[in-house]
């Protein structure tokens, strides 16, 4: 290690969460200016942004959450796992746009934890990233999250501690819009997951194995067992999962929900998996996609949609006579799960592989093809600042990197309040990465500058993706791959407000 590197590291070591420090602006395309101050989670700017968000007399919703260990039934499979309140998914939290949500978390796990409110542009000190926005919540202790919920839509929450997301620690967070509801009659939340915990290993053991085996461990292509996807342009996952789930159930014993024929049902689809994208469709029924990642899009018809890890899609279907499955097919894997929609007096046995094969023939809508509704579209302009995010890996020890570096919370990509920011992501790997940004909903710049508003977007192997956002939520914000193993192995960076 050179002397220069030592000094460089030492300077960063003096930085605590919320502290101020001098940072260089080397990676920035705007003229470098040395001598800037980080806007940390406890800075006055964060408190000001929160009070600007909060309406006088905003309603408050209080929830108690217990993160616990115990046996959960996944539909014919019993597992000893970690969950919120002993159920998988955890109980949904439902609020209205503008409400103040207060969640008292009690950590009864044998490890420290945290909660990240995925997709919400909330106050930075409540974002739930240990080491960046808060301290870990130690075992046998409590932490209270409290924040204004700024936007309506379909969200979820999960820990941001190690690979805990790949246990049963996730639940939907639905934010109702008082102005919504005219174009559907009822709704159904469906959370998708890939499951290995408590079957043959824990997620921590799975990560250890990946790291021990490094690049060779996944045996992509040679073993035949690893998932591949033409649509996603390469490898579709790094692990073999014994089960995939829809609302916590395997295909053998699916959940069902009752709807009358002719009812328009808004499906709120959430992918909470760690390593699996899903194709979702309702055989014989067209879907009208209305939102992605919480934000409205120009309504778009589809038979099947692709949903990567961390992405959400809302789509309205009109209930036919009888019963139909909502099928979720794990991309590149021979696995699927379903939730059954059925008329009050009908029954339905789980569908077989024929229905899956039929759905696999249909065109798949990718979320980046969608277009933001006019009222939420970010008008394109010349960016004030551009940051490249070059995605690489895996290395010898299963290292995944952004810009050639492992995650370093003290070495962020600097931006300033009010800037129009562009992130230019380039995927130099052979696998897709669902890239997620905390605290903002960016505008994907697809062809002709059109695209959806999203917080998580698939970047395909060998391809690039530009996303733009307005820097209007001060703080230190993670951007990372939502494959939880990639993120944990280094594919994370910080978008850092400075002044
Ligand atoms: Cu749902 Cu940082 O992620
Ligand atoms: Cu990734």
XYZ file of C-alpha atoms and ligand atoms in Angstrom:
503
model
C 0.000 0.000 0.000
C 1.435 3.391 -0.919
C 1.789 6.259 1.540
C -0.730 8.237 -0.407
C -3.349 5.564 -0.013
C -2.774 5.442 3.741
C -3.332 9.166 4.116
C -6.365 8.961 1.914
C -7.917 6.226 4.020
C -7.084 7.878 7.279
C -8.840 11.033 6.287
C -12.030 9.104 5.622
C -11.806 7.154 8.845
C -12.340 10.343 10.806
C -15.755 10.677 9.249
C -18.711 9.503 11.276
C -22.334 9.291 10.183
C -23.590 12.825 9.948
C -20.172 14.369 10.333
C -18.810 16.907 7.919
C -15.597 16.415 6.026
C -13.573 17.535 3.104
C -13.958 15.379 0.041
C -12.537 15.532 -3.437
C -14.822 15.699 -6.457
C -12.657 13.614 -8.742
C -15.377 11.470 -10.296
C -17.596 14.398 -11.086
C -17.971 15.874 -14.534
C -18.542 19.355 -13.182
C -15.341 21.256 -12.437
C -13.690 19.664 -9.428
C -13.835 21.743 -6.286
C -12.021 20.593 -3.243
C -13.327 21.662 0.125
C -16.944 20.589 0.264
C -19.134 19.440 3.111
C -21.215 16.282 3.144
C -24.876 16.730 3.922
C -25.322 13.892 6.392
C -28.517 12.298 7.733
C -28.520 14.539 10.801
C -27.880 17.791 8.970
C -30.373 20.683 9.139
C -31.071 20.311 5.402
C -32.629 16.884 6.024
C -34.862 18.234 8.784
C -35.886 21.173 6.566
C -36.779 18.912 3.657
C -38.938 16.869 6.034
C -40.824 19.845 7.372
C -41.452 21.088 3.825
C -42.960 17.674 3.072
C -45.213 17.569 6.107
C -48.627 19.194 5.891
C -50.071 20.833 8.980
C -52.415 18.327 10.603
C -51.065 15.329 8.678
C -52.623 12.077 9.915
C -50.357 9.740 11.829
C -50.332 5.964 11.472
C -48.587 3.966 14.187
C -47.457 0.389 13.707
C -45.573 -2.035 15.932
C -43.291 -4.547 14.248
C -41.495 -7.465 15.805
C -38.628 -9.028 13.891
C -38.692 -12.605 15.157
C -37.443 -16.131 14.526
C -39.772 -19.113 14.245
C -41.509 -21.681 12.082
C -43.465 -20.478 9.060
C -45.626 -22.624 6.756
C -44.911 -21.894 3.078
C -47.615 -24.221 1.734
C -46.541 -27.776 2.373
C -43.084 -26.688 3.502
C -42.280 -25.710 7.079
C -39.206 -23.572 7.619
C -37.495 -22.076 10.606
C -36.817 -18.517 9.481
C -36.742 -14.817 10.364
C -39.864 -12.783 9.723
C -41.906 -9.787 10.802
C -44.470 -11.032 13.292
C -44.111 -14.717 12.381
C -45.671 -14.482 8.924
C -44.285 -14.318 5.363
C -44.762 -11.791 3.860
C -45.115 -9.621 6.953
C -48.435 -7.864 7.461
C -49.017 -5.084 4.970
C -48.741 -1.474 6.109
C -51.253 0.795 4.398
C -51.255 4.583 4.630
C -52.314 7.540 2.532
C -50.076 9.952 0.690
C -49.013 12.716 3.058
C -49.509 10.637 6.231
C -46.840 10.387 8.874
C -45.846 6.755 9.401
C -44.420 5.754 12.768
C -43.070 2.225 13.110
C -41.708 0.888 16.367
C -39.422 -1.991 15.529
C -38.457 -4.447 18.200
C -35.507 -6.609 17.236
C -35.899 -10.132 18.579
C -33.519 -11.618 16.013
C -30.161 -13.172 16.927
C -28.475 -10.372 14.934
C -28.634 -6.617 14.511
C -31.032 -5.352 11.859
C -32.574 -2.280 10.158
C -35.535 -1.405 7.929
C -35.332 0.255 4.550
C -38.543 1.707 3.097
C -37.899 0.710 -0.482
C -38.765 3.351 -3.064
C -39.927 6.105 -0.726
C -38.412 9.580 -1.039
C -38.337 9.957 2.732
C -36.091 11.816 5.156
C -32.533 10.551 4.941
C -32.122 9.678 8.624
C -35.062 7.213 8.359
C -33.789 5.425 5.240
C -32.512 2.487 7.247
C -28.976 1.958 5.962
C -26.619 1.041 8.816
C -23.273 2.793 8.601
C -24.673 5.450 6.285
C -27.945 6.816 7.695
C -28.173 5.165 11.109
C -26.518 2.677 13.445
C -27.460 -0.999 13.330
C -30.380 -1.843 15.600
C -28.748 -4.264 18.040
C -30.449 -7.492 19.057
C -32.933 -7.110 21.902
C -33.286 -3.398 21.236
C -35.889 -1.092 19.667
C -35.840 1.639 17.085
C -38.622 3.973 16.000
C -38.888 5.067 12.396
C -41.024 8.130 11.788
C -41.375 9.985 8.518
C -43.779 11.673 6.115
C -44.859 9.449 3.224
C -44.525 11.685 0.185
C -45.910 9.702 -2.757
C -48.689 7.216 -3.380
C -47.945 3.800 -4.826
C -46.824 0.228 -4.278
C -43.749 -0.092 -2.065
C -42.273 -2.607 0.350
C -39.844 -2.749 3.226
C -36.979 -5.005 4.188
C -33.793 -4.966 6.268
C -30.660 -3.348 4.883
C -28.404 -5.561 6.953
C -26.365 -8.242 5.208
C -28.501 -10.729 3.281
C -31.446 -10.655 5.721
C -33.789 -9.772 2.858
C -33.369 -13.376 1.662
C -34.993 -14.603 4.866
C -38.693 -13.913 5.380
C -38.126 -10.281 6.368
C -40.241 -8.323 3.916
C -43.743 -6.862 3.720
C -45.759 -4.604 1.425
C -46.125 -0.886 2.087
C -49.117 0.467 0.181
C -49.640 4.208 -0.083
C -53.110 5.119 -1.239
C -53.797 8.166 -3.327
C -57.085 9.834 -2.393
C -57.460 10.682 -6.100
C -56.974 7.083 -7.309
C -59.560 4.395 -7.626
C -61.753 5.486 -10.496
C -60.401 2.895 -12.900
C -60.540 -0.214 -10.725
C -62.974 -1.829 -8.276
C -60.741 -3.747 -5.919
C -57.136 -4.702 -5.520
C -54.790 -7.516 -4.637
C -51.197 -7.263 -3.451
C -48.921 -10.091 -4.638
C -45.399 -10.398 -3.273
C -42.986 -12.724 -5.080
C -39.951 -14.377 -3.563
C -37.289 -17.028 -4.063
C -36.751 -19.214 -1.030
C -33.825 -21.131 0.412
C -33.692 -20.213 4.118
C -34.104 -23.148 6.478
C -34.180 -25.724 3.644
C -30.579 -26.637 3.040
C -28.705 -23.512 4.140
C -29.202 -19.970 5.374
C -28.639 -16.916 3.163
C -25.440 -16.189 5.107
C -24.148 -19.675 4.318
C -25.126 -19.216 0.668
C -23.139 -15.959 0.533
C -20.140 -17.644 2.180
C -20.226 -20.383 -0.438
C -20.378 -17.858 -3.266
C -17.414 -15.984 -1.812
C -15.401 -19.150 -1.268
C -16.045 -20.357 -4.782
C -15.608 -16.923 -6.345
C -15.964 -16.740 -10.101
C -15.974 -20.510 -10.510
C -18.606 -21.132 -7.882
C -21.591 -20.392 -9.999
C -20.601 -22.674 -12.856
C -22.613 -20.622 -15.294
C -23.198 -22.552 -18.455
C -21.202 -25.625 -17.535
C -23.386 -27.209 -14.907
C -26.661 -26.802 -16.730
C -28.449 -26.152 -13.442
C -27.794 -22.439 -13.222
C -30.484 -20.128 -14.533
C -30.005 -18.554 -17.964
C -32.272 -16.115 -19.762
C -32.288 -15.013 -23.370
C -34.552 -12.126 -22.516
C -32.230 -10.878 -19.774
C -29.224 -11.438 -22.002
C -27.217 -13.958 -19.972
C -27.092 -15.420 -16.513
C -30.384 -15.138 -14.677
C -29.231 -15.878 -11.113
C -26.324 -17.061 -8.985
C -28.053 -19.535 -6.691
C -30.339 -22.526 -6.980
C -33.488 -22.046 -4.920
C -35.602 -24.964 -3.672
C -38.816 -22.892 -3.901
C -40.375 -19.783 -5.314
C -43.328 -18.164 -3.567
C -46.307 -15.932 -4.245
C -47.626 -14.357 -1.040
C -45.560 -16.775 0.959
C -46.866 -19.977 -0.664
C -45.378 -22.543 -3.031
C -47.279 -23.601 -6.180
C -48.590 -26.670 -4.341
C -50.835 -24.723 -2.003
C -51.475 -21.251 -3.406
C -53.358 -18.390 -1.816
C -56.651 -17.456 -3.444
C -58.715 -14.287 -3.441
C -62.398 -13.830 -4.309
C -63.622 -11.461 -7.000
C -66.883 -11.260 -8.940
C -66.893 -11.644 -12.713
C -66.474 -8.278 -14.410
C -64.688 -6.659 -11.477
C -61.590 -4.705 -12.357
C -58.829 -5.832 -10.045
C -55.689 -3.784 -9.557
C -52.816 -6.217 -9.043
C -49.966 -4.706 -7.060
C -47.006 -6.934 -7.945
C -43.869 -6.713 -5.820
C -40.679 -8.688 -6.400
C -39.052 -9.217 -2.988
C -36.744 -11.984 -4.231
C -32.985 -11.861 -3.718
C -31.758 -13.468 -6.940
C -34.791 -14.064 -9.193
C -36.699 -12.042 -11.778
C -40.257 -13.145 -12.580
C -42.496 -13.157 -15.647
C -46.031 -12.493 -14.487
C -49.241 -12.982 -16.423
C -52.849 -14.141 -16.171
C -53.542 -16.801 -18.852
C -56.217 -15.602 -21.252
C -56.553 -12.186 -19.602
C -54.871 -8.980 -20.757
C -53.323 -6.722 -18.161
C -53.439 -2.963 -18.288
C -50.212 -1.761 -16.702
C -50.870 1.476 -14.819
C -47.843 2.029 -12.559
C -44.296 0.903 -12.028
C -42.333 1.449 -8.816
C -45.280 3.373 -7.421
C -45.450 5.990 -10.168
C -48.116 6.180 -12.904
C -47.336 5.328 -16.522
C -49.331 5.814 -19.719
C -51.655 2.776 -19.521
C -50.109 -0.068 -21.506
C -51.630 -3.435 -22.435
C -49.577 -6.563 -21.853
C -49.968 -10.329 -21.573
C -46.836 -10.805 -19.504
C -44.559 -8.411 -17.594
C -40.992 -8.935 -16.375
C -40.371 -7.867 -12.791
C -36.819 -7.753 -11.470
C -35.790 -7.806 -7.824
C -36.960 -4.639 -6.088
C -39.276 -3.634 -8.971
C -43.029 -3.244 -8.691
C -45.722 -3.273 -11.381
C -49.385 -2.379 -10.932
C -51.759 -3.746 -13.564
C -55.538 -3.899 -13.804
C -57.254 -7.102 -14.976
C -60.937 -7.676 -15.555
C -62.118 -10.744 -13.694
C -63.510 -13.456 -16.038
C -66.158 -16.029 -15.032
C -64.834 -18.757 -12.775
C -61.218 -18.763 -11.694
C -57.836 -17.769 -13.121
C -54.302 -17.934 -11.775
C -51.919 -15.029 -11.619
C -48.801 -16.945 -12.645
C -45.306 -15.887 -11.650
C -42.605 -17.786 -13.527
C -39.078 -17.574 -12.169
C -36.946 -16.344 -15.063
C -34.466 -18.953 -16.256
C -35.609 -21.448 -13.644
C -38.092 -24.304 -13.940
C -40.174 -22.902 -11.120
C -43.342 -20.932 -10.705
C -45.862 -19.809 -8.138
C -49.425 -18.563 -8.368
C -52.189 -16.681 -6.648
C -55.693 -17.715 -7.684
C -58.417 -15.189 -8.506
C -61.801 -16.872 -8.214
C -65.492 -16.121 -8.162
C -67.067 -16.676 -4.716
C -68.426 -20.191 -5.306
C -65.725 -21.600 -7.581
C -62.678 -23.643 -6.762
C -59.441 -24.030 -8.645
C -56.728 -26.579 -8.368
C -53.192 -25.284 -8.893
C -52.328 -25.013 -12.594
C -49.807 -27.376 -14.145
C -46.736 -26.886 -16.323
C -48.889 -26.666 -19.512
C -50.257 -23.278 -18.435
C -46.716 -22.156 -17.705
C -45.519 -23.327 -21.126
C -48.372 -21.409 -22.805
C -47.527 -18.201 -20.944
C -43.857 -18.597 -21.861
C -44.809 -18.207 -25.545
C -46.243 -14.715 -25.060
C -44.411 -11.443 -25.537
C -42.971 -9.993 -22.357
C -43.257 -6.305 -21.570
C -40.117 -4.905 -19.952
C -40.655 -2.003 -17.541
C -38.201 0.255 -19.380
C -40.591 0.181 -22.358
C -43.198 2.037 -20.308
C -43.621 5.783 -20.406
C -44.188 8.019 -17.384
C -47.595 9.682 -17.125
C -47.310 13.359 -18.077
C -47.893 14.575 -14.541
C -44.832 12.748 -13.194
C -42.473 12.835 -16.194
C -39.166 14.610 -15.597
C -38.596 16.918 -18.543
C -35.255 16.210 -20.185
C -32.552 18.831 -20.016
C -28.816 19.195 -20.074
C -27.598 17.548 -16.862
C -25.759 19.682 -14.300
C -23.782 16.658 -13.273
C -23.186 13.229 -14.795
C -21.873 10.224 -12.893
C -20.850 6.963 -14.485
C -21.591 3.712 -12.721
C -19.585 0.942 -14.332
C -20.814 -2.429 -13.109
C -18.244 -5.227 -12.956
C -17.772 -8.684 -11.471
C -17.626 -11.251 -10.160
C -14.002 -11.273 -9.046
C -11.913 -13.955 -7.380
C -13.865 -13.744 -4.151
C -17.240 -13.087 -5.766
C -16.563 -9.346 -5.634
C -19.021 -7.195 -7.553
C -18.012 -3.575 -7.994
C -19.161 -0.155 -9.146
C -16.427 1.887 -10.871
C -13.881 -0.767 -9.963
C -14.228 -0.207 -6.233
C -15.993 -2.082 -3.481
C -18.576 -0.208 -1.437
C -17.164 2.639 0.623
C -19.760 4.769 2.425
C -17.261 7.617 2.741
C -16.447 7.819 -0.961
C -19.681 8.958 -2.589
C -20.584 10.414 -5.964
C -21.078 14.100 -5.148
C -24.187 16.026 -6.181
C -25.709 19.292 -5.030
C -29.222 20.239 -4.018
C -31.271 21.390 -7.010
C -29.078 19.801 -9.655
C -30.405 17.847 -12.601
C -28.399 14.640 -12.231
C -27.739 11.885 -14.740
C -26.459 8.449 -13.765
C -24.940 6.576 -16.696
C -24.907 2.899 -15.845
C -22.866 0.472 -17.908
C -23.065 -3.246 -17.331
C -19.769 -4.964 -18.181
C -20.816 -8.285 -16.668
C -22.664 -11.307 -18.072
C -25.627 -10.864 -15.762
C -28.482 -8.380 -15.403
C -28.494 -6.002 -12.431
C -31.651 -4.367 -11.030
C -30.089 -1.037 -10.038
C -31.889 0.770 -7.250
C -31.537 4.350 -6.004
C -32.654 5.336 -2.526
C -34.600 8.510 -1.747
C -35.562 9.401 -5.335
C -37.618 8.129 -8.254
C -35.513 8.640 -11.348
C -36.652 9.008 -14.930
C -35.403 6.234 -17.167
C -34.156 7.701 -20.438
C -35.113 5.148 -23.024
C -35.436 5.800 -26.730
C -36.456 9.325 -27.716
C -35.930 10.441 -24.107
C -39.112 8.639 -23.056
C -39.254 6.196 -20.207
C -40.931 5.453 -16.900
C -40.252 6.961 -13.484
C -38.667 4.217 -11.389
C -36.440 3.560 -8.415
C -35.175 0.191 -9.655
C -34.304 -0.539 -13.285
C -32.832 -3.553 -15.024
C -29.467 -2.976 -16.652
C -28.833 -5.845 -19.042
C -25.444 -7.491 -19.702
C -23.213 -5.513 -22.036
C -25.723 -2.676 -22.105
C -26.033 0.801 -20.673
C -28.892 2.706 -19.109
C -29.206 6.412 -18.361
C -31.423 7.613 -15.559
C -32.071 11.245 -14.604
C -33.353 12.773 -11.396
C -33.672 16.104 -9.690
C -31.648 16.395 -6.516
C -34.437 17.461 -4.198
C -33.939 15.221 -1.171
C -30.699 16.012 0.676
C -28.659 13.327 2.392
C -26.479 10.305 1.725
C -28.271 7.817 -0.510
C -27.320 4.337 -1.495
C -27.479 3.177 -5.091
C -26.952 -0.538 -5.576
C -27.814 -3.762 -7.265
C -30.957 -5.297 -5.772
C -29.592 -8.775 -6.180
C -28.935 -8.912 -2.453
C -25.832 -11.104 -2.937
C -24.323 -8.693 -5.463
C -25.040 -5.718 -3.214
C -23.529 -7.425 -0.205
C -20.500 -8.437 -2.277
C -19.767 -4.793 -3.095
C -22.096 -3.591 -5.853
C -23.199 -0.512 -3.905
C -22.236 3.149 -4.009
C -23.399 6.375 -2.390
C -24.979 9.335 -4.122
C -23.761 12.023 -1.777
C -25.257 15.489 -1.376
C -22.504 17.999 -0.682
C -22.419 21.737 -0.278
Cu -34.727 -2.405 -1.444
Cu -31.213 -0.513 -0.813
O -32.947 -1.521 -1.181
Cu -26.369 -7.376 -9.601
